[in-house]
Amino acid sequence: MNSVKVGLLGLGVVGGGTWKVLVQNAEEIARRAGRKIEVVAVAVRNVEKARALVGDQVYVTQDGLEIVRRPDIDIVVELVGGETVAREWVMEAIVQGKHVVTANKALLAKHGNEIFDAAHKKGTMVAFEAAVAGGIPIVKAIREGLTANRIQWLAGIINGTTNYILSEMRLKGLSFNEALADAQRLGYAEADPTFDIEGVDAAHKLSLLASLAFGIPVQFSKVHTEGITTLAKEDIAHAERLSYRIKLLGITRRTSQGIELRVHPTLIPIERLLASVEGAMNAVQVQGDIVGPTLYYGQGAGEMPTASAVVADLVDVTRLQFADPGHQVPHLAFQPGSMADTPVLDMADVVSSYYLRMRVDDRPGVLAEVARILANHEISIGSMFQEPHGPADADIIFLSHEAREGNIDLALEEIQNLPFVRSNVIRLRVESLL
Amino acid sequence: MNSVKVGLLGLGVVGGGTWKVLVQNAEEIARRAGRKIEVVAVAVRNVEKARALVGDQVYVTQDGLEIVRRPDIDIVVELVGGETVAREWVMEAIVQGKHVVTANKALLAKHGNEIFDAAHKKGTMVAFEAAVAGGIPIVKAIREGLTANRIQWLAGIINGTTNYILSEMRLKGLSFNEALADAQRLGYAEADPTFDIEGVDAAHKLSLLASLAFGIPVQFSKVHTEGITTLAKEDIAHAERLSYRIKLLGITRRTSQGIELRVHPTLIPIERLLASVEGAMNAVQVQGDIVGPTLYYGQGAGEMPTASAVVADLVDVTRLQFADPGHQVPHLAFQPGSMADTPVLDMADVVSSYYLRMRVDDRPGVLAEVARILANHEISIGSMFQEPHGPADADIIFLSHEAREGNIDLALEEIQNLPFVRSNVIRLRVESLL
């Protein structure tokens, strides 16, 4: 049988990894795919450097458009990243009737609806396993493994950098800045770590997961996104004392009023599997109405884990490339005509439990006043403890029962204005994951 | 588009669950599959009882052959269990050119090669996600999600009954028989639990997983199978003291001399995710050369989790049913012409670490003599402790470094014959899962 011909756009970390995997495991991959998968052309900025890796048999150019327009190419693999050139080349590949494999979560989070729509009209596949949670086949699990279920919610550790930082903060008692510096030194965080530590990368991925889970359009702009930059090591320690661990979770949930879509540091009970996911590892828990809880764990980033997902998509597309479009697996799990317009829930309407910490004057009546304000906003307290801080101050830590976020907002505004409250009130969300 | 017509063989626990899921989530499933999936005929022993569940619109018969021969049926779902009628009906369904979905691990473990071969020749699909680890999409993950990888090994908790019993033994300090009685009372173990507690059920599943992972024929008869019936609560406690937990694992590993294929109680380090899988839950860790470790967790049995997998297969087959056979996903992950004849490794050639416990006279020279025999067989000791037992006896517990199982066999035979050894020597295997 003829080999499948691939045009590779980008030969950086993931592109280079993909090349290596296709060479190293060529035989194993062909045994599975039923034919050889062959990179015939590569687009890169540095042509000389690329030639040194891929040799003389592969055509190397700087012009991605030249590659996506080559009639002999079956599948275009986009690994240049970003949203400008990548978008142009992917859209042109679709126009040319090519199947596309991409690891570009930013591109899909922002332009996915346009891209999937164009691909649907043209009858080509756009596969993106590598865009979410690296080597974990989570896209496939949701899109194909759990199709019997109405997904109720999912929650995931989907950014390895922040999970590494949080693990280090907890295990070594470091501050955020100290742990970040360590992570940068060891290569777990980039020189400009903004997208990771501010939760943007996780929000990109979450918007894709929500779409797969609920059959809704990709809605990155509606994700409530908080990072971990303001997280204090005290809160990590207090959480442990309460038998919780803090993880940066991407959470999406179907409620009767809409879809929750949020990324933020979250207290989860220590005995949950997600709480044991340490270092740069990723894991996603998916709750289906039929199957109950399922969880998927693995390396969420890096050259080889991401390449593993890219190549799995290549095998998938190879297996399916001659199926008529009506019998390909839909890009976003649901048939294009069956997407729902369920609204995304306003953050104020999200119901959660809360961890609250405030520094106050250590004198009678303080607790009573705070408790009164919470009660006025229908926030009831599950547990509470107080820690002295210096001669005249104390930290009060509350764990609330479930409350509307809007009510918490109002209560915190009032509490913040009390004369005896001496710091910003810290508010973290708590999820039971049950 | 026309609905897909399904003939359902068996309407017991899983069959009934499958029916319920197809009714309850009909809309969600059609949104994903692109068409309605409709059960048009059911074969059951008790026709009246079935009619009460499925109503008048569905044809009910006792004769499965009648159903698999109906020209209007696209997919046959076999949920009768066993290996006699089930085998006959599945083989006839294939002869009739039907696609088959089954949850029958015993059937596939023993007759899978014959069934898959017939299906390949006829160009039909045989899907069996529900046969391994219930609702966890582990078949799909290995067959399609990790295709970039040479799988190095996998290890799984793939029997919920035994995992429940082991959790109870540990958490409540129960003996095996006490925990089994509890499990039977609560419905986690059947009246005749032999297949579960002797490891046979896990061996069925492992033989399928090994085939998917390595592209080898299904070889149930070659699985080294030990159950948990002789496991003492003392060993569970000793293991904890050494920071290990005992799980019944199915393990298969690629070595330079052959494929390891074994089910037995195993000590694993407490900090591994698999060690935290409690109760009736299942989990499988898969190690790929490219992706590193991945893990899949969920409910491994029961009406709804198993039905979740059956229906996922129905959606898969529906999506692919008009693809030409060359472009369907291969039953066993690898193309039929690409299966390997890698031998299954003899158990004596397996290399592992070992936990050894022996009751001995508590007097000088005993330890020296045992240590001498171990050393003679090239078995070196990682750690060791001794516990007094009564006035004149003691239990000695060893944790060995890696050794050949054949050497352990010889050493234990000698040790067992020492005059001061007063009990059977207990031997459990230890896996680092790294």
PDB file of C-alpha atoms in Angstrom, chain A residues 71-244:
ATOM      1  CA  PRO A  71      -0.764  17.860  -4.330  1.00  0.00           C
ATOM      2  CA  ASP A  72       1.155  14.776  -3.143  1.00  0.00           C
ATOM      3  CA  ILE A  73       0.751  15.631   0.543  1.00  0.00           C
ATOM      4  CA  ASP A  74      -2.076  13.894   2.411  1.00  0.00           C
ATOM      5  CA  ILE A  75      -1.720  15.289   5.919  1.00  0.00           C
ATOM      6  CA  VAL A  76      -0.350  18.599   7.162  1.00  0.00           C
ATOM      7  CA  VAL A  77       1.069  18.646  10.683  1.00  0.00           C
ATOM      8  CA  GLU A  78       1.095  22.162  12.110  1.00  0.00           C
ATOM      9  CA  LEU A  79       3.628  22.590  14.893  1.00  0.00           C
ATOM     10  CA  VAL A  80       4.780  26.176  14.374  1.00  0.00           C
ATOM     11  CA  GLY A  81       2.615  27.537  17.179  1.00  0.00           C
ATOM     12  CA  GLY A  82       1.160  31.016  17.455  1.00  0.00           C
ATOM     13  CA  GLU A  83      -1.903  32.332  15.722  1.00  0.00           C
ATOM     14  CA  THR A  84      -0.718  34.200  12.652  1.00  0.00           C
ATOM     15  CA  VAL A  85       1.255  32.049  10.244  1.00  0.00           C
ATOM     16  CA  ALA A  86      -0.194  28.905  11.824  1.00  0.00           C
ATOM     17  CA  ARG A  87      -3.722  30.078  11.182  1.00  0.00           C
ATOM     18  CA  GLU A  88      -3.013  31.051   7.599  1.00  0.00           C
ATOM     19  CA  TRP A  89      -1.309  27.745   6.797  1.00  0.00           C
ATOM     20  CA  VAL A  90      -3.957  25.604   8.512  1.00  0.00           C
ATOM     21  CA  MET A  91      -6.799  27.396   6.737  1.00  0.00           C
ATOM     22  CA  GLU A  92      -5.040  27.050   3.395  1.00  0.00           C
ATOM     23  CA  ALA A  93      -4.357  23.361   4.071  1.00  0.00           C
ATOM     24  CA  ILE A  94      -8.088  22.880   4.577  1.00  0.00           C
ATOM     25  CA  VAL A  95      -8.873  24.809   1.397  1.00  0.00           C
ATOM     26  CA  GLN A  96      -6.505  22.427  -0.354  1.00  0.00           C
ATOM     27  CA  GLY A  97      -8.435  19.487   1.055  1.00  0.00           C
ATOM     28  CA  LYS A  98      -5.644  18.321   3.343  1.00  0.00           C
ATOM     29  CA  HIS A  99      -6.208  16.670   6.682  1.00  0.00           C
ATOM     30  CA  VAL A 100      -4.586  18.592   9.518  1.00  0.00           C
ATOM     31  CA  VAL A 101      -2.955  17.475  12.756  1.00  0.00           C
ATOM     32  CA  THR A 102      -2.052  20.231  15.196  1.00  0.00           C
ATOM     33  CA  ALA A 103      -0.792  20.696  18.756  1.00  0.00           C
ATOM     34  CA  ASN A 104      -1.729  24.381  18.736  1.00  0.00           C
ATOM     35  CA  LYS A 105      -4.132  24.968  21.630  1.00  0.00           C
ATOM     36  CA  ALA A 106      -3.982  28.775  21.416  1.00  0.00           C
ATOM     37  CA  LEU A 107      -4.950  28.639  17.752  1.00  0.00           C
ATOM     38  CA  LEU A 108      -7.851  26.244  18.341  1.00  0.00           C
ATOM     39  CA  ALA A 109      -9.032  27.956  21.512  1.00  0.00           C
ATOM     40  CA  LYS A 110      -9.376  31.252  19.653  1.00  0.00           C
ATOM     41  CA  HIS A 111     -10.069  30.215  16.067  1.00  0.00           C
ATOM     42  CA  GLY A 112     -11.274  26.640  16.472  1.00  0.00           C
ATOM     43  CA  ASN A 113     -14.869  27.283  15.479  1.00  0.00           C
ATOM     44  CA  GLU A 114     -13.785  28.861  12.211  1.00  0.00           C
ATOM     45  CA  ILE A 115     -11.240  26.116  11.525  1.00  0.00           C
ATOM     46  CA  PHE A 116     -13.550  23.202  12.346  1.00  0.00           C
ATOM     47  CA  ASP A 117     -16.327  24.760  10.311  1.00  0.00           C
ATOM     48  CA  ALA A 118     -14.092  25.132   7.263  1.00  0.00           C
ATOM     49  CA  ALA A 119     -12.835  21.567   7.702  1.00  0.00           C
ATOM     50  CA  HIS A 120     -16.362  20.233   8.008  1.00  0.00           C
ATOM     51  CA  LYS A 121     -17.428  21.977   4.803  1.00  0.00           C
ATOM     52  CA  LYS A 122     -14.395  20.670   2.961  1.00  0.00           C
ATOM     53  CA  GLY A 123     -14.695  17.167   4.449  1.00  0.00           C
ATOM     54  CA  THR A 124     -11.243  17.065   5.986  1.00  0.00           C
ATOM     55  CA  MET A 125     -10.160  16.052   9.471  1.00  0.00           C
ATOM     56  CA  VAL A 126      -8.523  18.354  12.008  1.00  0.00           C
ATOM     57  CA  ALA A 127      -7.045  16.269  14.834  1.00  0.00           C
ATOM     58  CA  PHE A 128      -5.669  17.878  17.964  1.00  0.00           C
ATOM     59  CA  GLU A 129      -4.935  15.258  20.631  1.00  0.00           C
ATOM     60  CA  ALA A 130      -1.584  16.957  21.283  1.00  0.00           C
ATOM     61  CA  ALA A 131      -3.258  20.281  22.063  1.00  0.00           C
ATOM     62  CA  VAL A 132      -4.664  19.047  25.385  1.00  0.00           C
ATOM     63  CA  ALA A 133      -2.721  17.292  28.137  1.00  0.00           C
ATOM     64  CA  GLY A 134       0.180  16.236  25.908  1.00  0.00           C
ATOM     65  CA  GLY A 135       0.536  12.488  25.681  1.00  0.00           C
ATOM     66  CA  ILE A 136      -2.672  11.585  27.518  1.00  0.00           C
ATOM     67  CA  PRO A 137      -5.286  10.433  24.984  1.00  0.00           C
ATOM     68  CA  ILE A 138      -7.945  12.551  26.666  1.00  0.00           C
ATOM     69  CA  VAL A 139      -9.450  13.998  23.491  1.00  0.00           C
ATOM     70  CA  LYS A 140     -10.016  10.482  22.204  1.00  0.00           C
ATOM     71  CA  ALA A 141     -11.380   9.292  25.536  1.00  0.00           C
ATOM     72  CA  ILE A 142     -14.040  12.003  25.624  1.00  0.00           C
ATOM     73  CA  ARG A 143     -14.766  12.086  21.906  1.00  0.00           C
ATOM     74  CA  GLU A 144     -14.971   8.316  21.437  1.00  0.00           C
ATOM     75  CA  GLY A 145     -14.581   6.443  24.718  1.00  0.00           C
ATOM     76  CA  LEU A 146     -17.409   8.057  26.670  1.00  0.00           C
ATOM     77  CA  THR A 147     -19.966   8.554  23.917  1.00  0.00           C
ATOM     78  CA  ALA A 148     -22.647   6.702  25.903  1.00  0.00           C
ATOM     79  CA  ASN A 149     -22.604   9.410  28.557  1.00  0.00           C
ATOM     80  CA  ARG A 150     -24.014  12.773  29.215  1.00  0.00           C
ATOM     81  CA  ILE A 151     -20.827  14.229  30.657  1.00  0.00           C
ATOM     82  CA  GLN A 152     -21.658  15.949  33.944  1.00  0.00           C
ATOM     83  CA  TRP A 153     -18.361  17.636  34.653  1.00  0.00           C
ATOM     84  CA  LEU A 154     -14.657  17.360  34.196  1.00  0.00           C
ATOM     85  CA  ALA A 155     -11.782  18.746  36.186  1.00  0.00           C
ATOM     86  CA  GLY A 156      -8.167  18.570  35.218  1.00  0.00           C
ATOM     87  CA  ILE A 157      -4.610  19.403  36.065  1.00  0.00           C
ATOM     88  CA  ILE A 158      -3.829  20.481  32.521  1.00  0.00           C
ATOM     89  CA  ASN A 159      -0.759  22.643  32.967  1.00  0.00           C
ATOM     90  CA  GLY A 160       2.416  20.926  34.067  1.00  0.00           C
ATOM     91  CA  THR A 161       4.379  24.090  34.876  1.00  0.00           C
ATOM     92  CA  THR A 162       1.938  25.272  37.513  1.00  0.00           C
ATOM     93  CA  ASN A 163       1.506  21.789  38.939  1.00  0.00           C
ATOM     94  CA  TYR A 164       5.267  21.526  39.277  1.00  0.00           C
ATOM     95  CA  ILE A 165       5.402  24.907  41.042  1.00  0.00           C
ATOM     96  CA  LEU A 166       2.565  23.983  43.402  1.00  0.00           C
ATOM     97  CA  SER A 167       4.206  20.651  44.258  1.00  0.00           C
ATOM     98  CA  GLU A 168       7.492  22.411  45.024  1.00  0.00           C
ATOM     99  CA  MET A 169       5.782  25.085  47.119  1.00  0.00           C
ATOM    100  CA  ARG A 170       4.093  22.407  49.205  1.00  0.00           C
ATOM    101  CA  LEU A 171       6.920  19.895  49.512  1.00  0.00           C
ATOM    102  CA  LYS A 172       9.711  22.418  50.120  1.00  0.00           C
ATOM    103  CA  GLY A 173       7.736  25.237  51.723  1.00  0.00           C
ATOM    104  CA  LEU A 174       8.812  27.656  48.984  1.00  0.00           C
ATOM    105  CA  SER A 175       7.113  30.887  47.992  1.00  0.00           C
ATOM    106  CA  PHE A 176       5.642  31.173  44.526  1.00  0.00           C
ATOM    107  CA  ASN A 177       8.578  33.241  43.291  1.00  0.00           C
ATOM    108  CA  GLU A 178      11.147  30.827  44.680  1.00  0.00           C
ATOM    109  CA  ALA A 179       9.380  27.829  43.139  1.00  0.00           C
ATOM    110  CA  LEU A 180       9.008  29.627  39.809  1.00  0.00           C
ATOM    111  CA  ALA A 181      12.726  30.402  39.728  1.00  0.00           C
ATOM    112  CA  ASP A 182      13.493  26.723  40.401  1.00  0.00           C
ATOM    113  CA  ALA A 183      11.082  25.656  37.670  1.00  0.00           C
ATOM    114  CA  GLN A 184      12.740  28.022  35.195  1.00  0.00           C
ATOM    115  CA  ARG A 185      16.195  26.798  36.136  1.00  0.00           C
ATOM    116  CA  LEU A 186      15.120  23.167  35.582  1.00  0.00           C
ATOM    117  CA  GLY A 187      13.280  23.826  32.326  1.00  0.00           C
ATOM    118  CA  TYR A 188       9.766  23.269  33.697  1.00  0.00           C
ATOM    119  CA  ALA A 189       8.880  26.930  33.114  1.00  0.00           C
ATOM    120  CA  GLU A 190       9.729  29.167  30.203  1.00  0.00           C
ATOM    121  CA  ALA A 191      11.649  32.437  30.417  1.00  0.00           C
ATOM    122  CA  ASP A 192       8.318  34.227  29.985  1.00  0.00           C
ATOM    123  CA  PRO A 193       6.005  31.989  31.984  1.00  0.00           C
ATOM    124  CA  THR A 194       2.970  34.307  31.836  1.00  0.00           C
ATOM    125  CA  PHE A 195       0.656  32.022  29.854  1.00  0.00           C
ATOM    126  CA  ASP A 196       1.278  29.140  32.250  1.00  0.00           C
ATOM    127  CA  ILE A 197       1.241  30.867  35.619  1.00  0.00           C
ATOM    128  CA  GLU A 198      -1.709  33.107  34.803  1.00  0.00           C
ATOM    129  CA  GLY A 199      -3.819  30.100  33.801  1.00  0.00           C
ATOM    130  CA  VAL A 200      -4.149  31.109  30.143  1.00  0.00           C
ATOM    131  CA  ASP A 201      -2.675  27.883  28.802  1.00  0.00           C
ATOM    132  CA  ALA A 202      -5.036  25.862  30.993  1.00  0.00           C
ATOM    133  CA  ALA A 203      -7.941  28.012  29.804  1.00  0.00           C
ATOM    134  CA  HIS A 204      -7.039  27.288  26.159  1.00  0.00           C
ATOM    135  CA  LYS A 205      -7.178  23.579  26.871  1.00  0.00           C
ATOM    136  CA  LEU A 206     -10.293  23.770  29.022  1.00  0.00           C
ATOM    137  CA  SER A 207     -12.249  25.525  26.284  1.00  0.00           C
ATOM    138  CA  LEU A 208     -11.462  22.580  23.981  1.00  0.00           C
ATOM    139  CA  LEU A 209     -12.328  19.968  26.609  1.00  0.00           C
ATOM    140  CA  ALA A 210     -15.663  21.652  27.347  1.00  0.00           C
ATOM    141  CA  SER A 211     -16.528  21.654  23.693  1.00  0.00           C
ATOM    142  CA  LEU A 212     -15.757  17.938  23.414  1.00  0.00           C
ATOM    143  CA  ALA A 213     -17.649  17.107  26.578  1.00  0.00           C
ATOM    144  CA  PHE A 214     -20.830  19.084  26.006  1.00  0.00           C
ATOM    145  CA  GLY A 215     -21.049  19.625  22.266  1.00  0.00           C
ATOM    146  CA  ILE A 216     -20.784  23.407  22.517  1.00  0.00           C
ATOM    147  CA  PRO A 217     -18.630  25.806  20.463  1.00  0.00           C
ATOM    148  CA  VAL A 218     -15.104  26.590  21.643  1.00  0.00           C
ATOM    149  CA  GLN A 219     -15.458  29.624  23.932  1.00  0.00           C
ATOM    150  CA  PHE A 220     -12.064  30.576  25.265  1.00  0.00           C
ATOM    151  CA  SER A 221     -13.056  34.191  25.868  1.00  0.00           C
ATOM    152  CA  LYS A 222     -15.680  33.074  28.378  1.00  0.00           C
ATOM    153  CA  VAL A 223     -13.354  31.080  30.608  1.00  0.00           C
ATOM    154  CA  HIS A 224     -12.995  32.615  34.067  1.00  0.00           C
ATOM    155  CA  THR A 225      -9.230  32.464  34.478  1.00  0.00           C
ATOM    156  CA  GLU A 226      -7.133  32.876  37.615  1.00  0.00           C
ATOM    157  CA  GLY A 227      -3.508  31.830  37.872  1.00  0.00           C
ATOM    158  CA  ILE A 228      -1.322  30.940  40.820  1.00  0.00           C
ATOM    159  CA  THR A 229       0.882  34.041  41.043  1.00  0.00           C
ATOM    160  CA  THR A 230      -0.781  35.407  44.161  1.00  0.00           C
ATOM    161  CA  LEU A 231      -0.957  32.094  45.988  1.00  0.00           C
ATOM    162  CA  ALA A 232       0.762  32.233  49.377  1.00  0.00           C
ATOM    163  CA  LYS A 233       2.603  29.290  50.867  1.00  0.00           C
ATOM    164  CA  GLU A 234       0.556  29.855  54.041  1.00  0.00           C
ATOM    165  CA  ASP A 235      -2.606  28.921  52.181  1.00  0.00           C
ATOM    166  CA  ILE A 236      -1.029  25.715  50.931  1.00  0.00           C
ATOM    167  CA  ALA A 237      -0.109  24.836  54.521  1.00  0.00           C
ATOM    168  CA  HIS A 238      -3.532  25.785  55.907  1.00  0.00           C
ATOM    169  CA  ALA A 239      -5.177  23.677  53.200  1.00  0.00           C
ATOM    170  CA  GLU A 240      -3.074  20.665  54.208  1.00  0.00           C
ATOM    171  CA  ARG A 241      -4.116  21.154  57.820  1.00  0.00           C
ATOM    172  CA  LEU A 242      -7.726  20.962  56.630  1.00  0.00           C
ATOM    173  CA  SER A 243      -6.851  17.798  54.622  1.00  0.00           C
ATOM    174  CA  TYR A 244      -6.970  19.562  51.279  1.00  0.00           C
TER     175      TYR A 244
END
